Tab-separated table of C-alpha atoms and ligand atoms in Angstrom:
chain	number	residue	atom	x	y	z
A	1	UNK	CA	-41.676	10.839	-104.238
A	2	UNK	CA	-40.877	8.942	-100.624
A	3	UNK	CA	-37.982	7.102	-101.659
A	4	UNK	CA	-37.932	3.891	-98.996
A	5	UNK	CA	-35.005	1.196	-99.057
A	6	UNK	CA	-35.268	-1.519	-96.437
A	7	UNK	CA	-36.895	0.318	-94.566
A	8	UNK	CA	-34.952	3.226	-93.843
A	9	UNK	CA	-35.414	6.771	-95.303
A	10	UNK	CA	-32.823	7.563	-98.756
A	11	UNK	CA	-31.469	10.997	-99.322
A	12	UNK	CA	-32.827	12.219	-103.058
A	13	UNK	CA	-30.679	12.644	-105.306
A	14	UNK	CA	-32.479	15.099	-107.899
A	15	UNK	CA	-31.405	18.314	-108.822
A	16	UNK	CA	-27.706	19.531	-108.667
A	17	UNK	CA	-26.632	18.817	-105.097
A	18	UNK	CA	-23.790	16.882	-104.385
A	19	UNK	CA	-24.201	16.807	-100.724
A	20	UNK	CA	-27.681	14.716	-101.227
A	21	UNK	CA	-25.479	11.881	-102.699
A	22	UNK	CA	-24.157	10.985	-99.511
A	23	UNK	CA	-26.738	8.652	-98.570
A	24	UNK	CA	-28.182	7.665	-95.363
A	25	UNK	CA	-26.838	10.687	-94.014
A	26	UNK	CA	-28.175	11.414	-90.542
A	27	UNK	CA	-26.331	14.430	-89.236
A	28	UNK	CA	-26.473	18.095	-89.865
A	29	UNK	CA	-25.749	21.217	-89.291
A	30	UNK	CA	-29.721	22.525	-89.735
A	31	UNK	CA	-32.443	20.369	-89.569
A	32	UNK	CA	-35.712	22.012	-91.162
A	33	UNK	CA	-38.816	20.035	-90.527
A	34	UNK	CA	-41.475	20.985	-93.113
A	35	UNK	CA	-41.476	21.961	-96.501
A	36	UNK	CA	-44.457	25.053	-97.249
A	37	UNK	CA	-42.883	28.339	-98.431
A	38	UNK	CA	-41.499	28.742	-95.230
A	39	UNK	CA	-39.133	25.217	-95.112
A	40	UNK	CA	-38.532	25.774	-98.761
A	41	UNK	CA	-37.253	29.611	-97.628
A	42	UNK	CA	-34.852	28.645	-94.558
A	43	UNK	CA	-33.966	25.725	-97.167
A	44	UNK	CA	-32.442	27.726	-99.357
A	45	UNK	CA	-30.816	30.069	-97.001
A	46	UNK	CA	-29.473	27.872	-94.848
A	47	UNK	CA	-27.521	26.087	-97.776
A	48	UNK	CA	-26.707	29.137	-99.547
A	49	UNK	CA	-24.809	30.335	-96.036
A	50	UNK	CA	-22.613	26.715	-96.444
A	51	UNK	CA	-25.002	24.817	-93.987
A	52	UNK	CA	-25.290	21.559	-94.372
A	53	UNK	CA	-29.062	21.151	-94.460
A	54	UNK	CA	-31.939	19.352	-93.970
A	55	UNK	CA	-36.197	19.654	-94.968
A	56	UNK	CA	-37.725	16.490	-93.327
A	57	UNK	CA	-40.801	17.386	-95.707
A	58	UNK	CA	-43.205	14.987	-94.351
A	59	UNK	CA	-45.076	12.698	-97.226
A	60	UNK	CA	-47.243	15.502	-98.867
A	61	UNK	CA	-44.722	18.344	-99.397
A	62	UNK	CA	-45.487	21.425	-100.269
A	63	UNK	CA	-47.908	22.451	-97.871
A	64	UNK	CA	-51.131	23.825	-97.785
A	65	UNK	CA	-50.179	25.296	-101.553
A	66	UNK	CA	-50.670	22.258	-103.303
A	67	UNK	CA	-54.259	22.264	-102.216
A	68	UNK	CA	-54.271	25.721	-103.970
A	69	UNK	CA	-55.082	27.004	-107.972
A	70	UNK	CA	-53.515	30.068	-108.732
A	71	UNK	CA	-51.363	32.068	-107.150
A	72	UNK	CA	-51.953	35.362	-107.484
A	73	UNK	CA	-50.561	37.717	-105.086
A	74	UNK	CA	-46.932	35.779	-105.005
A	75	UNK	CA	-44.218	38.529	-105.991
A	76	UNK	CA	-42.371	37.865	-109.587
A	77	UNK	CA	-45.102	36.102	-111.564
A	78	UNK	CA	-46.674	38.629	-113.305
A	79	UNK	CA	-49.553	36.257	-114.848
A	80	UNK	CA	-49.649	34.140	-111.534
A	81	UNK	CA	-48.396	31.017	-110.797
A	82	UNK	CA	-50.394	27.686	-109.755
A	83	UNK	CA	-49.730	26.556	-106.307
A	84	UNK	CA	-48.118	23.082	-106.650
A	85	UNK	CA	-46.069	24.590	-109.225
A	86	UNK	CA	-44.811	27.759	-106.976
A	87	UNK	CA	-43.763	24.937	-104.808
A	88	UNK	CA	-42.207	22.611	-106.974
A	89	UNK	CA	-39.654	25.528	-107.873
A	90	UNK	CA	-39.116	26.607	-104.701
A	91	UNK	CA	-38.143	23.053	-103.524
A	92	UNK	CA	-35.556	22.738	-106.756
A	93	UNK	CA	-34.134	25.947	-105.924
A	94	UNK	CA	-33.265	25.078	-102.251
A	95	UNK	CA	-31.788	21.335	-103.832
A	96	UNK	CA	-29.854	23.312	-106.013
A	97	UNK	CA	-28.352	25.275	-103.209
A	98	UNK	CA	-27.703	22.473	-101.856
A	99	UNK	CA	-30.514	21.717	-99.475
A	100	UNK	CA	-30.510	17.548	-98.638
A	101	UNK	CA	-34.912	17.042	-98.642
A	102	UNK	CA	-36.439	13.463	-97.551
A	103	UNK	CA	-40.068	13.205	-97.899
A	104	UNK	CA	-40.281	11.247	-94.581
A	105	UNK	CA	-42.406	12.384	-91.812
A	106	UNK	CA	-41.380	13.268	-88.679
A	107	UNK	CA	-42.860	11.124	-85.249
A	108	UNK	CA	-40.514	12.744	-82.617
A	109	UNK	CA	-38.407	14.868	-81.423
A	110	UNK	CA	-35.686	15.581	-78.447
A	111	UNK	CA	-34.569	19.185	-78.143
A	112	UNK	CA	-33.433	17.674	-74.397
A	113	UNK	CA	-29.865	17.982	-75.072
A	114	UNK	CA	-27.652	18.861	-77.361
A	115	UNK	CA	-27.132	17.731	-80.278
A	116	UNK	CA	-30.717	18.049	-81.309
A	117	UNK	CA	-32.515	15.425	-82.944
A	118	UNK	CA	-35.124	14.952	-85.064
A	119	UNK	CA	-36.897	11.321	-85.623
A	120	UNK	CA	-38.878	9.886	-88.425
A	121	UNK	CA	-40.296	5.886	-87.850
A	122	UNK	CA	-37.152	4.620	-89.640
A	123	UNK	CA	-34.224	7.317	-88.815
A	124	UNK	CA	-32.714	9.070	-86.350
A	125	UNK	CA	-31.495	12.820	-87.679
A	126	UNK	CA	-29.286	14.665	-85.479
A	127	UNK	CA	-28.867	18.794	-86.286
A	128	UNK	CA	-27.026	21.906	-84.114
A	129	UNK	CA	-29.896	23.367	-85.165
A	130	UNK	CA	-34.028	22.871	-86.105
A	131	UNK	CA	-36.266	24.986	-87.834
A	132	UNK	CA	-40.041	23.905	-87.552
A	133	UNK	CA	-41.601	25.148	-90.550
A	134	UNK	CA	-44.670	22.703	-90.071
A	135	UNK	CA	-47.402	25.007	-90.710
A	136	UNK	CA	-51.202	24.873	-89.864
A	137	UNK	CA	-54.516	23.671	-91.840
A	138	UNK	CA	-57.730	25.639	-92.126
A	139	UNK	CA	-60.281	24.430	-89.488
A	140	UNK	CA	-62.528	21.875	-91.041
A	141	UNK	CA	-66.521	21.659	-91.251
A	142	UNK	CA	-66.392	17.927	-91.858
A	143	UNK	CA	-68.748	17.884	-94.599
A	144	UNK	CA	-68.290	15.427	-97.821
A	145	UNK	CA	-68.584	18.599	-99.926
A	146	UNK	CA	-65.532	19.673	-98.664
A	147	UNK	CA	-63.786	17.459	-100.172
A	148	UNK	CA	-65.281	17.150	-102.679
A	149	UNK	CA	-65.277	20.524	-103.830
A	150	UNK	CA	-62.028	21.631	-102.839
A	151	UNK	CA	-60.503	23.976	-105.029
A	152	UNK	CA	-63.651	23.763	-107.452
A	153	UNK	CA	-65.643	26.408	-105.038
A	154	UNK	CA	-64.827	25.674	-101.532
A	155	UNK	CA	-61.694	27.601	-100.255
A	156	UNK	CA	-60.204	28.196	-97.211
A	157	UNK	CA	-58.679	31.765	-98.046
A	158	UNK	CA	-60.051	34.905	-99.237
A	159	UNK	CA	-57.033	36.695	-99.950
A	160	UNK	CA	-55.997	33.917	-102.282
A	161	UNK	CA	-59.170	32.999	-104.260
A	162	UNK	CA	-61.316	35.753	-104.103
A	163	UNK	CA	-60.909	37.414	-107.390
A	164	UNK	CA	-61.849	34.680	-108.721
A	165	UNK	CA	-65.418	34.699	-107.709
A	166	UNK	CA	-66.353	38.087	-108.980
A	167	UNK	CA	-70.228	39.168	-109.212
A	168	UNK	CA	-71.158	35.468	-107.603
A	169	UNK	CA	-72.988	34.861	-104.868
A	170	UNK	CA	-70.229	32.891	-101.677
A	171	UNK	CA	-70.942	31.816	-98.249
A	172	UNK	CA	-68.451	32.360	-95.436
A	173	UNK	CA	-68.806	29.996	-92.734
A	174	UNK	CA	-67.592	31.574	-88.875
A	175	UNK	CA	-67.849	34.236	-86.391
A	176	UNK	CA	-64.727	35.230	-85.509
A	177	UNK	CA	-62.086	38.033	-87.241
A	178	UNK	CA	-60.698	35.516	-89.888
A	179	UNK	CA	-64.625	34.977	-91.647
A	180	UNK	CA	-65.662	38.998	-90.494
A	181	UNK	CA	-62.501	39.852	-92.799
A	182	UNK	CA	-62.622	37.262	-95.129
A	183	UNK	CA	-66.335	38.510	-95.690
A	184	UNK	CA	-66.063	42.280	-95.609
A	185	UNK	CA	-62.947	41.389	-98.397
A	186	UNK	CA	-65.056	39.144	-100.504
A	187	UNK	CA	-67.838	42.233	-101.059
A	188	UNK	CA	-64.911	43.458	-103.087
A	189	UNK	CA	-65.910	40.623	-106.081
A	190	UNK	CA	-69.109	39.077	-105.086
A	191	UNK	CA	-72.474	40.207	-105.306
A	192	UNK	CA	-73.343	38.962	-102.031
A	193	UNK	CA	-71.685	37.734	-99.390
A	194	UNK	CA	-74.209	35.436	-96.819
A	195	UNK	CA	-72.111	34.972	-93.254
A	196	UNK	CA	-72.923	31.834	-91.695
A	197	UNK	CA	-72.733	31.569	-87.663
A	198	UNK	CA	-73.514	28.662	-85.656
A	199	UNK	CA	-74.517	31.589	-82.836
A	200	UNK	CA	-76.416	34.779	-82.439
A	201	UNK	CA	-73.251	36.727	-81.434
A	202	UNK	CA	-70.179	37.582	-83.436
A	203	UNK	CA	-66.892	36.331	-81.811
A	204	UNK	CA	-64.867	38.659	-84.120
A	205	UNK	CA	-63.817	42.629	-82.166
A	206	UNK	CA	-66.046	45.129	-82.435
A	207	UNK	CA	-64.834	47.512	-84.920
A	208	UNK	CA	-64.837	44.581	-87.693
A	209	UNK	CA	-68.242	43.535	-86.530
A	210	UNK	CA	-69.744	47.272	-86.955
A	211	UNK	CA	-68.238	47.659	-90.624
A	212	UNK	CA	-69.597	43.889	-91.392
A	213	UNK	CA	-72.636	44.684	-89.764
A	214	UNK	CA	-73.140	47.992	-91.646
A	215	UNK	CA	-72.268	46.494	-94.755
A	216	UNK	CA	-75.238	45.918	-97.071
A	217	UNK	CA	-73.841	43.136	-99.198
A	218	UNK	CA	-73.560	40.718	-96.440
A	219	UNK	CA	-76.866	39.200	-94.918
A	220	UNK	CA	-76.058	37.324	-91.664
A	221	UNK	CA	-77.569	33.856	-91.212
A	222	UNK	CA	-77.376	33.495	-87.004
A	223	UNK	CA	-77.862	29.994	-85.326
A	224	UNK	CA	-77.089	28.301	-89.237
A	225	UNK	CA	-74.766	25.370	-89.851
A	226	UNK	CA	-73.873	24.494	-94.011
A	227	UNK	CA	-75.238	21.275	-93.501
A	228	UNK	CA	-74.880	20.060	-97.275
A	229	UNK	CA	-72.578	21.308	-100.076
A	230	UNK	CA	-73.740	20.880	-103.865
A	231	UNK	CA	-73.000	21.021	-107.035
A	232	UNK	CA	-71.849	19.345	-110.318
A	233	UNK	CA	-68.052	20.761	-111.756
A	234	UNK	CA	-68.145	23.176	-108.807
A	235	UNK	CA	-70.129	24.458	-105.928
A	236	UNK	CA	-73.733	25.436	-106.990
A	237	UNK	CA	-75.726	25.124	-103.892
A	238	UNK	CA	-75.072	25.557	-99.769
A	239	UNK	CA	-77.788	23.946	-97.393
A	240	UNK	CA	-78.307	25.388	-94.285
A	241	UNK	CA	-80.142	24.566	-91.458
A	242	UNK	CA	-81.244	26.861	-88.426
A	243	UNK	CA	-79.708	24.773	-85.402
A	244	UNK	CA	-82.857	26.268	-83.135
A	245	UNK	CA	-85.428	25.484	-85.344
A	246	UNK	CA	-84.177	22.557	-87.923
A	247	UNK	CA	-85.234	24.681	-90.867
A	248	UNK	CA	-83.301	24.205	-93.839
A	249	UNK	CA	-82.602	26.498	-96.831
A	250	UNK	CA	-80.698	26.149	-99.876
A	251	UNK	CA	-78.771	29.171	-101.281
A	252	UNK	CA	-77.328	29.264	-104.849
A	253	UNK	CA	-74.004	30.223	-104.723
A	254	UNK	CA	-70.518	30.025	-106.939
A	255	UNK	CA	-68.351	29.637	-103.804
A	256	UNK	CA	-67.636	28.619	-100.295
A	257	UNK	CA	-65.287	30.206	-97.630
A	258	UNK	CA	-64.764	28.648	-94.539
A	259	UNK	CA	-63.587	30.132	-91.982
A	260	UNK	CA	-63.410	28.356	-88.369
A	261	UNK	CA	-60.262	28.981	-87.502
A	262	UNK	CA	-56.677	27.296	-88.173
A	263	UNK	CA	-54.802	23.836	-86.475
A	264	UNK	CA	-51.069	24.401	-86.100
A	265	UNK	CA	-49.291	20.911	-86.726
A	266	UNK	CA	-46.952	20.771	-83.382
A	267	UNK	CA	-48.530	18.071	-81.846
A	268	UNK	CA	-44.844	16.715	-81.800
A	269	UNK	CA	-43.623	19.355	-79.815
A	270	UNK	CA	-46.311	19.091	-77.109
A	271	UNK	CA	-43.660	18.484	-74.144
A	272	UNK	CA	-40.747	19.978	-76.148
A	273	UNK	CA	-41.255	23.482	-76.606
A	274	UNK	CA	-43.527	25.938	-75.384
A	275	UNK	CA	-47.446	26.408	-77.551
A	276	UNK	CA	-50.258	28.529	-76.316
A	277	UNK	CA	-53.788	27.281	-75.409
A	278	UNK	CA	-54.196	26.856	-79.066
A	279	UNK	CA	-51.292	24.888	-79.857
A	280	UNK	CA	-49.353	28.094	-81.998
A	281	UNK	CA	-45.494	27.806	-80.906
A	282	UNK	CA	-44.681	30.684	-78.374
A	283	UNK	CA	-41.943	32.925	-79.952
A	284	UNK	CA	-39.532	34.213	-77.222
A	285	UNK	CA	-37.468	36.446	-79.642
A	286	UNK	CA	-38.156	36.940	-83.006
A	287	UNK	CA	-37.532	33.574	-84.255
A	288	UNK	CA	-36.681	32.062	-81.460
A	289	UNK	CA	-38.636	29.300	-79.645
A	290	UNK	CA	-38.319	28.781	-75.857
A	291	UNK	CA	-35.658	25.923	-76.518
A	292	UNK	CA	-31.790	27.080	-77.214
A	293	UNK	CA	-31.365	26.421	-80.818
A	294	UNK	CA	-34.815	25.654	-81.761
A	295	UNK	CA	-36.599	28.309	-84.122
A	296	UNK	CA	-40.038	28.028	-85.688
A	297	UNK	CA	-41.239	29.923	-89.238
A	298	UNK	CA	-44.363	30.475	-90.745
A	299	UNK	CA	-48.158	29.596	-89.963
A	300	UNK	CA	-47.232	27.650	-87.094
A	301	UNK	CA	-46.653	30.296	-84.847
A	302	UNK	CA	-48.106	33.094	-87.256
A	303	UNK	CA	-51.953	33.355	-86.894
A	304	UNK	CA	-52.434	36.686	-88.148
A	305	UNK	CA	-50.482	36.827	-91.586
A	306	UNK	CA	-50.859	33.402	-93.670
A	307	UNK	CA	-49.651	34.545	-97.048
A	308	UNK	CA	-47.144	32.610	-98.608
A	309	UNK	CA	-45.173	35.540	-98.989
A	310	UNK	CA	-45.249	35.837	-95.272
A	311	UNK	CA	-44.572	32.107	-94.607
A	312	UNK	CA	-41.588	32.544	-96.762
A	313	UNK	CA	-40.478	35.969	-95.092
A	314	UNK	CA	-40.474	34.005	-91.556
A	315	UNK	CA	-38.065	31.188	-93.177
A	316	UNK	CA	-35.679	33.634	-94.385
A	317	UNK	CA	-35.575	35.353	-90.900
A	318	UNK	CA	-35.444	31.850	-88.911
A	319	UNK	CA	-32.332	30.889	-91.182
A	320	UNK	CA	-30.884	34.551	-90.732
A	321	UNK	CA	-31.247	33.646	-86.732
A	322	UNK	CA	-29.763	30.387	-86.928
A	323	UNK	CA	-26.844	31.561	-88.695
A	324	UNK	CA	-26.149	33.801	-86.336
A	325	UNK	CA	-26.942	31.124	-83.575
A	326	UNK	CA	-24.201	28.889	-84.863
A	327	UNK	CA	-21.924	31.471	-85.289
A	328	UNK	CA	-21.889	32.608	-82.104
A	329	UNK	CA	-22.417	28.675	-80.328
A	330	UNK	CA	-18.987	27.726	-82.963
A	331	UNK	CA	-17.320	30.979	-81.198
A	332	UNK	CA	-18.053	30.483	-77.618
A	333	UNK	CA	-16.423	26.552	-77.585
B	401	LIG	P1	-61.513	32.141	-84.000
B	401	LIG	O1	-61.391	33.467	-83.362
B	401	LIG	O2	-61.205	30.927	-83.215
B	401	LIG	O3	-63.020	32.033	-84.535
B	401	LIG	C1	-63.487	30.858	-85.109
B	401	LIG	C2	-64.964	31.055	-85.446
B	401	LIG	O4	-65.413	29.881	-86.123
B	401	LIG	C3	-65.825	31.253	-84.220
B	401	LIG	O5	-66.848	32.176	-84.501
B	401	LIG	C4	-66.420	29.865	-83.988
B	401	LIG	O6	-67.724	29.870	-83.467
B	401	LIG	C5	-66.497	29.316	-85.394
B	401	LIG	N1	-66.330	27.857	-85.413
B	401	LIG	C6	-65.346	27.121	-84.834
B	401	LIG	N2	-65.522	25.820	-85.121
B	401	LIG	C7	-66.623	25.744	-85.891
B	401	LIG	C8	-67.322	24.674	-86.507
B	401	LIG	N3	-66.890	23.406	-86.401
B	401	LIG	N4	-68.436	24.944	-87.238
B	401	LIG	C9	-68.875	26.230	-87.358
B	401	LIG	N5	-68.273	27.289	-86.801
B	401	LIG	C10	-67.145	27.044	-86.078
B	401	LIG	O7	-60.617	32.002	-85.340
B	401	LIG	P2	-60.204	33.128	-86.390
B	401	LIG	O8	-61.350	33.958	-86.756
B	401	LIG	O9	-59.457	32.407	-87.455
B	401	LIG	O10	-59.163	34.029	-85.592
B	401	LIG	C11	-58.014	33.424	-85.000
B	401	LIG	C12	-57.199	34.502	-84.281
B	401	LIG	O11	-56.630	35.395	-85.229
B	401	LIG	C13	-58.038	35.338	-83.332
B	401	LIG	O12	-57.256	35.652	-82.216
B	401	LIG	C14	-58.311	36.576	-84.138
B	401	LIG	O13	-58.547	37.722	-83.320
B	401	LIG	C15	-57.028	36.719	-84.959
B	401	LIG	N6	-57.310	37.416	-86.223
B	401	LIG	C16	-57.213	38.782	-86.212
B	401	LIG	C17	-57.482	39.477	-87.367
B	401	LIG	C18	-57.357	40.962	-87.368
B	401	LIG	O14	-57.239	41.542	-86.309
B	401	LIG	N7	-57.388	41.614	-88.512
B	401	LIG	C19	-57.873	38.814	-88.535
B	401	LIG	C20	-57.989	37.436	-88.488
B	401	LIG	C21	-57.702	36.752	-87.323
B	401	LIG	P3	-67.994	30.337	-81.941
B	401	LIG	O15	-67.874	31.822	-81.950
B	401	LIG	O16	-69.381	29.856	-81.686
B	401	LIG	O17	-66.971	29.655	-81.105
């Protein structure tokens, strides 16, 4: 879908927005860089309020969705909706409020001075205002299977697939809240849940370790790596091997969780705008980011949440705030 003339980025055309024909466009009014449920969200807001707007989408849109099945738990689609799909309408319906996207990825940014701007390797965007909607990706293993499997057994959220690995055996794969949860949540369908940790000690608080602990349809596997991840159509088999002793076992399974933790995508923003130790964007006030007329929506600063419903809650709030930003910023010159 990257649409690439000499070089230099095209506004798209699709869809019923007249703004987008006015090609080669490089400044806005909002400048939204990222386009999950959250971009898509603040997308559609934003042009719905009369903004002219922005998604810098990057060249996979759609974010981590696309790597998804079916959508279950998203509001409105009462026999679920696949994930690239979800997405695909949510991108048409922000075009069709008007919402200018280019599926161009983003290499730098200066939120210095005013007016902001916003640079891919061929174009320089300029905006009053940016929303960084770039999300975060699950925490890989770095195992072949991975890949190989993903989607076809190995998933990187319970909440989402679950259900659909009902009286199988899964492996989780972490220590910390996100796989205690993710594994006291998966007893709900599987038959047996089998935690693996790389130590002998739980990272995760000490309430959700008790009710793991306690639970009888999770057996722990301490000092274990997955090592291996097999199968034909879809995950059949985890290896493991005991990091002390180099033992390895092979458990049949249906499914694979993994659960290390999440990477928020703002190495951009490094020397912009304030991150904590783990690279999440510090919110100073709801929506707002450190920087005057720089917001942020959705897994990027959100580590707790990670629903698309969430994602898309955050967008609608960021635009909300940046409405209000512009407002007031238009009033006081
Ligand atoms: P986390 O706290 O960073 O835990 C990651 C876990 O994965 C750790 O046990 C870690 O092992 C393990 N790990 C990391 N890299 C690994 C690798 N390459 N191979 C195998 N294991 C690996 O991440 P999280 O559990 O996603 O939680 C993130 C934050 O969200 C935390 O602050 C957490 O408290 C919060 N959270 C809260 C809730 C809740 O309160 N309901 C739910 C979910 C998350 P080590 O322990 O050996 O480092």
């Amino acid at each position: 879908m990257m649409s690439v003339d000499s070089g230099a980025a095209v506004l798209e055309t699709e869809g019923n927005n007249p703004k987008a024909a006015d090609k080669k466009k490089t400044k806005f009014d909002v400048i939204i860089i990222g386009a999950g449920p959250s971009g898509y969200t603040a997308g559609i807001y934003c042009s719905r309020a009369g903004y002219d707007t922005l998604i810098l989408s990057g060249v996979l849109p759609g974010g981590q969705l696309v790597n998804t099945t079916e959508v279950e738990n998203f509001p409105g689609f009462e026999n679920g909706i696949m994930g690239p799909d979800l997405m695909i309408d949510m991108r048409k319906q922000s075009q069709r409020m008007g919402t200018t996207i280019v599926d161009d990825e983003v290499v730098d940014v200066d939120f210095r001075r005013k007016p902001l701007k916003v640079l891919t390797a061929s174009e320089e965007y300029e905006g009053r205002a940016v929303i960084i909607a770039t999300g975060a990706n699950p925490r890989k293993i770095g195992l072949e299977g991975e890949e190989t499997f993903g989607g076809k057994g190995v998933s990187y959220c319970a909440t989402c697939d679950g259900p659909f690995f009902r009286n199988q055996d899964i492996v989780v794969v972490g220590g910390g809240d996100s796989a205690i949860e993710e594994a006291s949540f998966l007893t709900k369908f599987a038959s047996k849940v089998h935690l693996v940790h790389r130590r002998a000690e739980l990272r995760a608080s000490k309430v959700m370790q008790e009710r793991a602990l306690n639970n009888s349809k999770i057996e722990f596997h301490w000092d274990s790596a997955v090592v291996d991840i097999k199968g034909e159509q879809k995950v059949t088999q985890a290896v493991l091997k005991n990091i002390k002793t180099n033992e390895e076992t092979s458990l049949d399974i249906g499914g694979l969780f993994v659960a290390i933790g999440h990477v928020p995508n703002t190495k951009i923003f490094k020397n912009q705008i304030d991150l904590d130790d783990e690279g999440y964007i510090v919110l100073k006030n709801k929506t707002h980011t450190n920087v005057d007329g720089v917001f942020a929506a959705g897994d990027v600063h959100d580590r707790n949440y990670r629903q698309a419903i969430t994602a898309a809650a955050f967008g609608c709030m960021a635009a909300i705030d940046v409405d209000k930003y512009i407002a007031e910023s238009s009033d006081s010159q």
